[in-house]
PDB file of C-alpha atoms in Angstrom:
ATOM      1  CA  MET A   1      30.510 -24.772   8.785  1.00 45.00           C
ATOM      2  CA  SER A   2      32.118 -21.975   6.826  1.00 48.00           C
ATOM      3  CA  GLN A   3      32.865 -18.858   8.880  1.00 67.00           C
ATOM      4  CA  ASP A   4      33.039 -16.584   5.851  1.00 89.00           C
ATOM      5  CA  PHE A   5      29.713 -14.979   6.622  1.00 92.00           C
ATOM      6  CA  GLU A   6      28.031 -12.441   8.846  1.00 93.00           C
ATOM      7  CA  ILE A   7      24.619 -12.458  10.498  1.00 95.00           C
ATOM      8  CA  ILE A   8      22.720  -9.247   9.871  1.00 93.00           C
ATOM      9  CA  THR A   9      19.750  -8.307  12.033  1.00 95.00           C
ATOM     10  CA  VAL A  10      17.045  -6.440  10.138  1.00 92.00           C
ATOM     11  CA  ASP A  11      14.897  -4.008  12.093  1.00 91.00           C
ATOM     12  CA  ALA A  12      13.011  -0.774  11.518  1.00 90.00           C
ATOM     13  CA  SER A  13      16.262   1.195  11.221  1.00 91.00           C
ATOM     14  CA  ASN A  14      17.691  -0.724   8.264  1.00 90.00           C
ATOM     15  CA  LEU A  15      14.680  -2.374   6.625  1.00 86.00           C
ATOM     16  CA  ALA A  16      14.629   0.055   3.704  1.00 80.00           C
ATOM     17  CA  GLN A  17      18.322  -0.557   2.948  1.00 80.00           C
ATOM     18  CA  ARG A  18      18.620  -4.287   3.717  1.00 81.00           C
ATOM     19  CA  GLY A  19      15.221  -5.607   2.723  1.00 75.00           C
ATOM     20  CA  PHE A  20      13.898  -8.851   4.182  1.00 78.00           C
ATOM     21  CA  PHE A  21      15.618 -11.488   2.006  1.00 70.00           C
ATOM     22  CA  CYS A  22      12.631 -12.427  -0.187  1.00 75.00           C
ATOM     23  CA  TYR A  23      11.616 -10.718  -3.436  1.00 65.00           C
ATOM     24  CA  MET A  24      14.696  -8.500  -3.411  1.00 67.00           C
ATOM     25  CA  SER A  25      14.676  -8.283  -7.209  1.00 63.00           C
ATOM     26  CA  LYS A  26      11.117  -6.905  -7.181  1.00 75.00           C
ATOM     27  CA  PRO A  27      11.069  -4.066  -4.627  1.00 72.00           C
ATOM     28  CA  LYS A  28       8.313  -2.222  -6.494  1.00 80.00           C
ATOM     29  CA  SER A  29       5.967  -5.201  -6.673  1.00 82.00           C
ATOM     30  CA  PRO A  30       2.740  -5.149  -4.627  1.00 82.00           C
ATOM     31  CA  GLY A  31       3.816  -8.222  -2.668  1.00 81.00           C
ATOM     32  CA  TYR A  32       7.111  -6.630  -1.621  1.00 84.00           C
ATOM     33  CA  ARG A  33       5.478  -3.354  -0.622  1.00 89.00           C
ATOM     34  CA  GLN A  34       2.793  -5.142   1.388  1.00 90.00           C
ATOM     35  CA  LYS A  35       5.365  -7.217   3.257  1.00 89.00           C
ATOM     36  CA  ARG A  36       7.459  -4.140   4.039  1.00 88.00           C
ATOM     37  CA  LEU A  37       4.472  -2.306   5.510  1.00 91.00           C
ATOM     38  CA  TRP A  38       3.475  -5.421   7.444  1.00 92.00           C
ATOM     39  CA  LEU A  39       6.977  -5.689   8.913  1.00 92.00           C
ATOM     40  CA  GLN A  40       7.048  -2.067   9.993  1.00 92.00           C
ATOM     41  CA  ALA A  41       4.106  -2.819  12.278  1.00 94.00           C
ATOM     42  CA  ARG A  42       5.621  -6.088  13.551  1.00 95.00           C
ATOM     43  CA  PHE A  43       9.000  -4.796  14.755  1.00 95.00           C
ATOM     44  CA  ALA A  44       7.322  -3.018  17.667  1.00 95.00           C
ATOM     45  CA  GLU A  45       5.866  -6.400  18.682  1.00 97.00           C
ATOM     46  CA  GLY A  46       9.282  -8.047  18.906  1.00 96.00           C
ATOM     47  CA  MET A  47       9.675  -9.369  15.363  1.00 95.00           C
ATOM     48  CA  LYS A  48      13.235 -10.354  14.450  1.00 95.00           C
ATOM     49  CA  ILE A  49      14.708 -11.074  11.035  1.00 95.00           C
ATOM     50  CA  LYS A  50      18.261 -12.374  10.794  1.00 97.00           C
ATOM     51  CA  ILE A  51      20.011 -12.855   7.463  1.00 94.00           C
ATOM     52  CA  ILE A  52      23.195 -14.783   6.735  1.00 94.00           C
ATOM     53  CA  HIS A  53      25.306 -12.864   4.233  1.00 92.00           C
ATOM     54  CA  GLU A  54      28.362 -14.581   2.800  1.00 90.00           C
ATOM     55  CA  VAL A  55      31.371 -12.278   2.693  1.00 82.00           C
ATOM     56  CA  GLY A  56      31.917 -11.086  -0.854  1.00 81.00           C
ATOM     57  CA  GLY A  57      28.802 -12.914  -1.914  1.00 82.00           C
ATOM     58  CA  ARG A  58      25.101 -12.753  -1.334  1.00 88.00           C
ATOM     59  CA  ASP A  59      22.387 -13.334   1.224  1.00 88.00           C
ATOM     60  CA  THR A  60      21.940 -17.090   1.500  1.00 90.00           C
ATOM     61  CA  ALA A  61      19.617 -17.744   4.457  1.00 92.00           C
ATOM     62  CA  PHE A  62      17.224 -16.021   6.810  1.00 94.00           C
ATOM     63  CA  ILE A  63      14.972 -16.586   9.796  1.00 97.00           C
ATOM     64  CA  GLU A  64      11.909 -14.630  10.901  1.00 97.00           C
ATOM     65  CA  TYR A  65      10.433 -15.023  14.385  1.00 98.00           C
ATOM     66  CA  ILE A  66       8.186 -13.205  16.835  1.00 98.00           C
ATOM     67  CA  PRO A  67       6.731 -13.646  20.345  1.00 98.00           C
ATOM     68  CA  GLY A  68       3.916 -16.186  20.380  1.00 98.00           C
ATOM     69  CA  GLU A  69       1.340 -13.619  21.483  1.00 98.00           C
ATOM     70  CA  PHE A  70       1.867 -11.864  18.135  1.00 98.00           C
ATOM     71  CA  ALA A  71       2.593 -14.882  15.900  1.00 98.00           C
ATOM     72  CA  TRP A  72       0.839 -15.096  12.547  1.00 98.00           C
ATOM     73  CA  ARG A  73       0.361 -18.847  12.778  1.00 98.00           C
ATOM     74  CA  ALA A  74      -2.724 -20.687  13.995  1.00 98.00           C
ATOM     75  CA  VAL A  75      -1.036 -21.873  17.171  1.00 98.00           C
ATOM     76  CA  TYR A  76      -1.413 -21.049  20.850  1.00 98.00           C
ATOM     77  CA  ALA A  77       2.061 -20.301  22.193  1.00 98.00           C
ATOM     78  CA  PRO A  78       2.113 -17.447  24.736  1.00 97.00           C
ATOM     79  CA  GLY A  79       5.480 -17.107  26.433  1.00 97.00           C
ATOM     80  CA  TYR A  80       7.345 -18.640  23.496  1.00 98.00           C
ATOM     81  CA  LEU A  81       9.049 -17.314  20.391  1.00 99.00           C
ATOM     82  CA  VAL A  82       7.441 -18.603  17.192  1.00 99.00           C
ATOM     83  CA  ILE A  83       9.458 -19.040  14.012  1.00 98.00           C
ATOM     84  CA  HIS A  84       7.526 -17.901  10.952  1.00 97.00           C
ATOM     85  CA  CYS A  85      10.088 -18.688   8.282  1.00 95.00           C
ATOM     86  CA  LEU A  86      13.469 -20.348   7.861  1.00 96.00           C
ATOM     87  CA  TRP A  87      14.924 -20.506   4.374  1.00 92.00           C
ATOM     88  CA  VAL A  88      18.347 -21.463   3.031  1.00 92.00           C
ATOM     89  CA  VAL A  89      18.847 -21.065  -0.710  1.00 89.00           C
ATOM     90  CA  GLY A  90      21.236 -22.103  -3.461  1.00 85.00           C
ATOM     91  CA  LYS A  91      24.884 -22.539  -2.580  1.00 85.00           C
ATOM     92  CA  GLY A  92      24.122 -21.678   1.034  1.00 88.00           C
ATOM     93  CA  LYS A  93      22.746 -25.167   1.588  1.00 90.00           C
ATOM     94  CA  HIS A  94      24.716 -27.868   3.447  1.00 90.00           C
ATOM     95  CA  LYS A  95      26.840 -25.321   5.312  1.00 93.00           C
ATOM     96  CA  GLY A  96      25.025 -25.433   8.636  1.00 95.00           C
ATOM     97  CA  TYR A  97      23.327 -22.086   8.139  1.00 95.00           C
ATOM     98  CA  GLY A  98      19.893 -23.408   9.053  1.00 96.00           C
ATOM     99  CA  SER A  99      21.112 -24.734  12.401  1.00 97.00           C
ATOM    100  CA  ARG A 100      23.042 -21.543  13.045  1.00 97.00           C
ATOM    101  CA  LEU A 101      19.911 -19.446  12.599  1.00 97.00           C
ATOM    102  CA  VAL A 102      17.834 -21.786  14.769  1.00 98.00           C
ATOM    103  CA  GLN A 103      20.453 -21.436  17.505  1.00 98.00           C
ATOM    104  CA  GLU A 104      20.312 -17.646  17.141  1.00 98.00           C
ATOM    105  CA  CYS A 105      16.577 -17.827  17.818  1.00 98.00           C
ATOM    106  CA  LEU A 106      17.017 -20.205  20.772  1.00 99.00           C
ATOM    107  CA  ASN A 107      19.637 -17.914  22.304  1.00 98.00           C
ATOM    108  CA  ASP A 108      17.376 -14.915  21.816  1.00 98.00           C
ATOM    109  CA  ALA A 109      14.505 -16.773  23.501  1.00 98.00           C
ATOM    110  CA  ARG A 110      16.696 -17.579  26.511  1.00 98.00           C
ATOM    111  CA  ASP A 111      17.880 -13.970  26.746  1.00 98.00           C
ATOM    112  CA  GLN A 112      14.252 -12.796  26.735  1.00 98.00           C
ATOM    113  CA  GLY A 113      13.238 -15.273  29.431  1.00 97.00           C
ATOM    114  CA  LYS A 114      10.888 -17.173  27.140  1.00 98.00           C
ATOM    115  CA  GLN A 115       9.549 -20.679  27.778  1.00 97.00           C
ATOM    116  CA  GLY A 116      11.099 -21.881  24.524  1.00 98.00           C
ATOM    117  CA  VAL A 117      10.699 -21.750  20.741  1.00 99.00           C
ATOM    118  CA  VAL A 118       7.889 -23.074  18.535  1.00 99.00           C
ATOM    119  CA  MET A 119       7.838 -23.946  14.838  1.00 98.00           C
ATOM    120  CA  VAL A 120       4.950 -24.989  12.622  1.00 98.00           C
ATOM    121  CA  ALA A 121       6.648 -27.330  10.150  1.00 97.00           C
ATOM    122  CA  SER A 122       5.499 -29.227   7.079  1.00 95.00           C
ATOM    123  CA  ASP A 123       7.011 -31.775   4.723  1.00 87.00           C
ATOM    124  CA  SER A 124       5.072 -30.181   1.866  1.00 84.00           C
ATOM    125  CA  ASN A 125       5.687 -26.613   0.590  1.00 84.00           C
ATOM    126  CA  TRP A 126       6.165 -23.057   1.862  1.00 81.00           C
ATOM    127  CA  LEU A 127       7.371 -24.222   5.290  1.00 90.00           C
ATOM    128  CA  ALA A 128      10.573 -25.821   6.553  1.00 91.00           C
ATOM    129  CA  GLY A 129      10.498 -29.543   7.276  1.00 90.00           C
ATOM    130  CA  LYS A 130      10.896 -30.916  10.774  1.00 95.00           C
ATOM    131  CA  LYS A 131      14.245 -32.699  10.336  1.00 96.00           C
ATOM    132  CA  LEU A 132      16.415 -29.639  10.987  1.00 96.00           C
ATOM    133  CA  PHE A 133      14.465 -28.732  14.116  1.00 97.00           C
ATOM    134  CA  LEU A 134      14.546 -32.230  15.579  1.00 98.00           C
ATOM    135  CA  HIS A 135      18.314 -32.152  15.041  1.00 97.00           C
ATOM    136  CA  ASN A 136      18.420 -28.944  17.101  1.00 98.00           C
ATOM    137  CA  GLY A 137      16.579 -30.315  20.120  1.00 98.00           C
ATOM    138  CA  PHE A 138      12.956 -29.729  19.178  1.00 98.00           C
ATOM    139  CA  THR A 139      10.284 -32.343  19.818  1.00 98.00           C
ATOM    140  CA  GLU A 140       7.063 -32.979  17.930  1.00 98.00           C
ATOM    141  CA  LEU A 141       4.029 -32.172  20.058  1.00 97.00           C
ATOM    142  CA  ASN A 142       1.150 -32.538  17.667  1.00 97.00           C
ATOM    143  CA  GLN A 143       0.000 -32.799  14.071  1.00 97.00           C
ATOM    144  CA  ALA A 144      -2.729 -31.138  12.040  1.00 96.00           C
ATOM    145  CA  PRO A 145      -4.123 -31.936   8.593  1.00 94.00           C
ATOM    146  CA  PRO A 146      -3.017 -32.159   5.938  1.00 94.00           C
ATOM    147  CA  SER A 147       0.734 -32.112   6.636  1.00 94.00           C
ATOM    148  CA  PHE A 148       1.599 -29.918   9.632  1.00 97.00           C
ATOM    149  CA  GLN A 149       3.666 -30.681  12.727  1.00 98.00           C
ATOM    150  CA  LEU A 150       3.857 -28.578  15.884  1.00 98.00           C
ATOM    151  CA  LEU A 151       7.471 -28.565  17.077  1.00 98.00           C
ATOM    152  CA  VAL A 152       8.787 -27.090  20.319  1.00 98.00           C
ATOM    153  CA  HIS A 153      12.080 -26.620  22.114  1.00 98.00           C
ATOM    154  CA  ARG A 154      11.098 -26.072  25.752  1.00 98.00           C
ATOM    155  CA  PHE A 155      13.376 -24.553  28.387  1.00 97.00           C
ATOM    156  CA  SER A 156      11.071 -25.224  31.348  1.00 89.00           C
ATOM    157  CA  ASP A 157       7.878 -26.985  32.403  1.00 86.00           C
ATOM    158  CA  GLY A 158       5.571 -24.094  31.603  1.00 83.00           C
ATOM    159  CA  PRO A 159       2.406 -24.147  29.472  1.00 90.00           C
ATOM    160  CA  VAL A 160       2.572 -26.402  26.423  1.00 96.00           C
ATOM    161  CA  PRO A 161       1.878 -24.856  22.979  1.00 98.00           C
ATOM    162  CA  SER A 162      -1.042 -26.292  21.038  1.00 98.00           C
ATOM    163  CA  PHE A 163      -2.911 -26.259  17.751  1.00 98.00           C
ATOM    164  CA  PRO A 164      -6.597 -25.431  17.503  1.00 98.00           C
ATOM    165  CA  THR A 165      -8.763 -28.516  17.004  1.00 96.00           C
ATOM    166  CA  ASP A 166     -11.685 -27.094  15.008  1.00 98.00           C
ATOM    167  CA  TRP A 167     -10.198 -27.129  11.501  1.00 98.00           C
ATOM    168  CA  GLU A 168     -13.270 -28.544   9.746  1.00 98.00           C
ATOM    169  CA  ALA A 169     -15.525 -25.937  11.351  1.00 98.00           C
ATOM    170  CA  ARG A 170     -13.108 -23.143  10.416  1.00 98.00           C
ATOM    171  CA  GLN A 171     -13.046 -24.274   6.790  1.00 98.00           C
ATOM    172  CA  ALA A 172     -16.810 -24.701   6.625  1.00 98.00           C
ATOM    173  CA  ARG A 173     -17.362 -21.069   7.684  1.00 98.00           C
ATOM    174  CA  PHE A 174     -16.039 -19.860   4.330  1.00 97.00           C
ATOM    175  CA  GLY A 175     -18.992 -21.456   2.555  1.00 96.00           C
ATOM    176  CA  PRO A 176     -19.452 -22.304  -1.130  1.00 95.00           C
ATOM    177  CA  GLY A 177     -17.105 -21.350  -3.939  1.00 95.00           C
ATOM    178  CA  LEU A 178     -13.389 -20.655  -3.817  1.00 96.00           C
ATOM    179  CA  THR A 179     -12.113 -18.449  -0.996  1.00 98.00           C
ATOM    180  CA  VAL A 180      -8.532 -17.240  -0.786  1.00 97.00           C
ATOM    181  CA  VAL A 181      -7.687 -16.534   2.853  1.00 98.00           C
ATOM    182  CA  ARG A 182      -4.617 -14.327   2.994  1.00 96.00           C
ATOM    183  CA  THR A 183      -2.416 -11.846   4.809  1.00 96.00           C
ATOM    184  CA  SER A 184       0.599  -9.739   3.832  1.00 91.00           C
ATOM    185  CA  GLN A 185       3.128 -11.810   5.813  1.00 91.00           C
ATOM    186  CA  CYS A 186       4.736 -13.327   2.714  1.00 87.00           C
ATOM    187  CA  PRO A 187       5.511 -11.354  -0.474  1.00 86.00           C
ATOM    188  CA  TYR A 188       4.633 -14.374  -2.629  1.00 87.00           C
ATOM    189  CA  ILE A 189       1.023 -14.344  -1.428  1.00 90.00           C
ATOM    190  CA  GLU A 190      -0.110 -11.478  -3.668  1.00 91.00           C
ATOM    191  CA  ASN A 191       0.619 -13.333  -6.916  1.00 91.00           C
ATOM    192  CA  ALA A 192      -0.636 -16.633  -5.533  1.00 91.00           C
ATOM    193  CA  SER A 193      -3.939 -15.064  -4.537  1.00 94.00           C
ATOM    194  CA  ALA A 194      -4.404 -13.432  -7.934  1.00 93.00           C
ATOM    195  CA  ALA A 195      -3.639 -16.706  -9.731  1.00 92.00           C
ATOM    196  CA  PHE A 196      -6.127 -18.687  -7.657  1.00 93.00           C
ATOM    197  CA  LEU A 197      -8.897 -16.150  -8.220  1.00 95.00           C
ATOM    198  CA  GLN A 198      -8.139 -16.132 -11.942  1.00 94.00           C
ATOM    199  CA  SER A 199      -8.533 -19.911 -12.031  1.00 93.00           C
ATOM    200  CA  ALA A 200     -11.907 -19.608 -10.327  1.00 94.00           C
ATOM    201  CA  GLN A 201     -12.949 -17.104 -12.979  1.00 94.00           C
ATOM    202  CA  ASN A 202     -11.693 -19.396 -15.763  1.00 93.00           C
ATOM    203  CA  LEU A 203     -13.934 -22.173 -14.440  1.00 93.00           C
ATOM    204  CA  ASN A 204     -16.899 -19.855 -13.829  1.00 94.00           C
ATOM    205  CA  LEU A 205     -16.723 -20.505 -10.107  1.00 94.00           C
ATOM    206  CA  PRO A 206     -17.542 -17.921  -7.436  1.00 95.00           C
ATOM    207  CA  GLY A 207     -14.289 -16.611  -5.976  1.00 96.00           C
ATOM    208  CA  ARG A 208     -13.430 -14.137  -3.262  1.00 97.00           C
ATOM    209  CA  GLU A 209     -10.537 -12.979  -1.111  1.00 97.00           C
ATOM    210  CA  VAL A 210     -10.664 -12.724   2.685  1.00 98.00           C
ATOM    211  CA  GLU A 211      -7.817 -10.875   4.383  1.00 97.00           C
ATOM    212  CA  LEU A 212      -6.860 -11.641   7.976  1.00 98.00           C
ATOM    213  CA  ARG A 213      -5.498  -8.428   9.467  1.00 97.00           C
ATOM    214  CA  SER A 214      -4.121  -9.409  12.870  1.00 97.00           C
ATOM    215  CA  ALA A 215      -2.381 -12.225  14.695  1.00 98.00           C
ATOM    216  CA  GLN A 216      -5.558 -12.751  16.700  1.00 98.00           C
ATOM    217  CA  GLU A 217      -7.634 -13.193  13.545  1.00 98.00           C
ATOM    218  CA  VAL A 218      -5.113 -15.740  12.279  1.00 98.00           C
ATOM    219  CA  ARG A 219      -5.321 -17.731  15.522  1.00 98.00           C
ATOM    220  CA  GLU A 220      -9.111 -17.634  15.584  1.00 98.00           C
ATOM    221  CA  LEU A 221     -10.084 -17.843  11.911  1.00 98.00           C
ATOM    222  CA  ALA A 222      -7.312 -19.376   9.778  1.00 98.00           C
ATOM    223  CA  PRO A 223      -8.409 -22.657   8.158  1.00 98.00           C
ATOM    224  CA  CYS A 224      -5.022 -24.337   8.666  1.00 97.00           C
ATOM    225  CA  PRO A 225      -1.951 -23.908  10.919  1.00 97.00           C
ATOM    226  CA  TYR A 226       0.067 -21.992   8.307  1.00 96.00           C
ATOM    227  CA  GLY A 227      -2.333 -19.170   8.974  1.00 97.00           C
ATOM    228  CA  VAL A 228      -1.234 -16.546   6.491  1.00 96.00           C
ATOM    229  CA  PHE A 229      -2.460 -18.135   3.250  1.00 96.00           C
ATOM    230  CA  ALA A 230      -4.941 -20.838   2.338  1.00 96.00           C
ATOM    231  CA  THR A 231      -7.475 -21.641  -0.326  1.00 96.00           C
ATOM    232  CA  VAL A 232     -10.794 -23.153   0.698  1.00 97.00           C
ATOM    233  CA  PHE A 233     -13.214 -24.616  -1.832  1.00 96.00           C
ATOM    234  CA  ASP A 234     -16.803 -25.377  -0.840  1.00 95.00           C
ATOM    235  CA  GLY A 235     -15.871 -25.283   2.829  1.00 96.00           C
ATOM    236  CA  ARG A 236     -12.866 -27.602   2.609  1.00 95.00           C
ATOM    237  CA  LEU A 237      -9.141 -26.838   2.493  1.00 96.00           C
ATOM    238  CA  LEU A 238      -7.754 -27.008  -1.036  1.00 94.00           C
ATOM    239  CA  SER A 239      -4.195 -25.795  -0.460  1.00 93.00           C
ATOM    240  CA  TYR A 240      -2.081 -23.628   1.840  1.00 93.00           C
ATOM    241  CA  TYR A 241       0.570 -22.883  -0.813  1.00 92.00           C
ATOM    242  CA  TYR A 242       0.770 -21.782  -4.420  1.00 90.00           C
ATOM    243  CA  ILE A 243      -0.256 -24.260  -7.109  1.00 88.00           C
ATOM    244  CA  ASP A 244       0.340 -23.449 -10.770  1.00 87.00           C
ATOM    245  CA  GLN A 245      -2.754 -22.659 -12.791  1.00 87.00           C
ATOM    246  CA  PHE A 246      -2.851 -25.942 -14.722  1.00 88.00           C
ATOM    247  CA  GLU A 247      -2.591 -28.096 -11.595  1.00 89.00           C
ATOM    248  CA  LEU A 248      -5.062 -25.961  -9.659  1.00 90.00           C
ATOM    249  CA  GLU A 249      -7.707 -26.100 -12.359  1.00 91.00           C
ATOM    250  CA  LYS A 250      -7.115 -29.836 -12.713  1.00 90.00           C
ATOM    251  CA  ARG A 251      -7.766 -30.270  -8.978  1.00 89.00           C
ATOM    252  CA  LEU A 252     -10.877 -28.132  -9.117  1.00 92.00           C
ATOM    253  CA  GLN A 253     -12.236 -30.034 -12.111  1.00 90.00           C
ATOM    254  CA  LYS A 254     -11.654 -33.302 -10.278  1.00 89.00           C
ATOM    255  CA  ILE A 255     -13.605 -32.034  -7.289  1.00 89.00           C
ATOM    256  CA  LEU A 256     -16.426 -30.732  -9.472  1.00 89.00           C
ATOM    257  CA  THR A 257     -16.782 -33.968 -11.412  1.00 86.00           C
ATOM    258  CA  GLY A 258     -16.071 -36.426  -8.615  1.00 77.00           C
ATOM    259  CA  ASP A 259     -17.394 -34.442  -5.653  1.00 55.00           C
ATOM    260  CA  GLN A 260     -14.226 -35.138  -3.661  1.00 52.00           C
ATOM    261  CA  HIS A 261     -10.902 -33.510  -2.901  1.00 49.00           C
ATOM    262  CA  GLY A 262      -7.779 -35.050  -4.303  1.00 45.00           C
TER     263      GLY A 262
END
């Protein structure tokens, strides 16, 4: 691993100057502003953001985590730290930065006397895959549809984290039409939400946006483990990540004509 880097901790004192890694080229965009305001409320709850900055270069990786009681994921993990995001970009890949940031989180959890660290992973999009975490001592506890794994690195024999088990009922509550379930946790959500609602309009489908405004609402109401963004169509999960307009409308047309998700 290259040592020509520094790890910068972002908190309330330097958020305005350092940003939060994502969307740095668009600080005036609605998504960026929403995320910044969201973070300002989270730091008091124990939120940590750590960024790897290569000396003489650029920010290449970051991790965001928070105590399980305040995690914006549909997971029950009191007494643990929960990783929201881990992202390594561009030339920062294959340098061990991901493992270094995971170890930073594990060390922080030990220092805080936590039971361990939890990650909701996926081999699809908008979440890190499980391989890196398994390499760093995590184990897979559970799975949830369509592509989520609950990973944990436990320090003791305390309570075991868990997923909810009522996903179909959660999705069904949103009823007919296309519902975008969202938060402000990710700056990319604003554009994704607008695009999905535009597609609904293009197809003359009823569309609406439901915002979850607290970690508790995410745990109790989110239609999938990702928690902070999902699209539900006619009471069934369509996607938890952005899909371009052509692909989304293709999927919706397939459902409308074949009465099935695919």
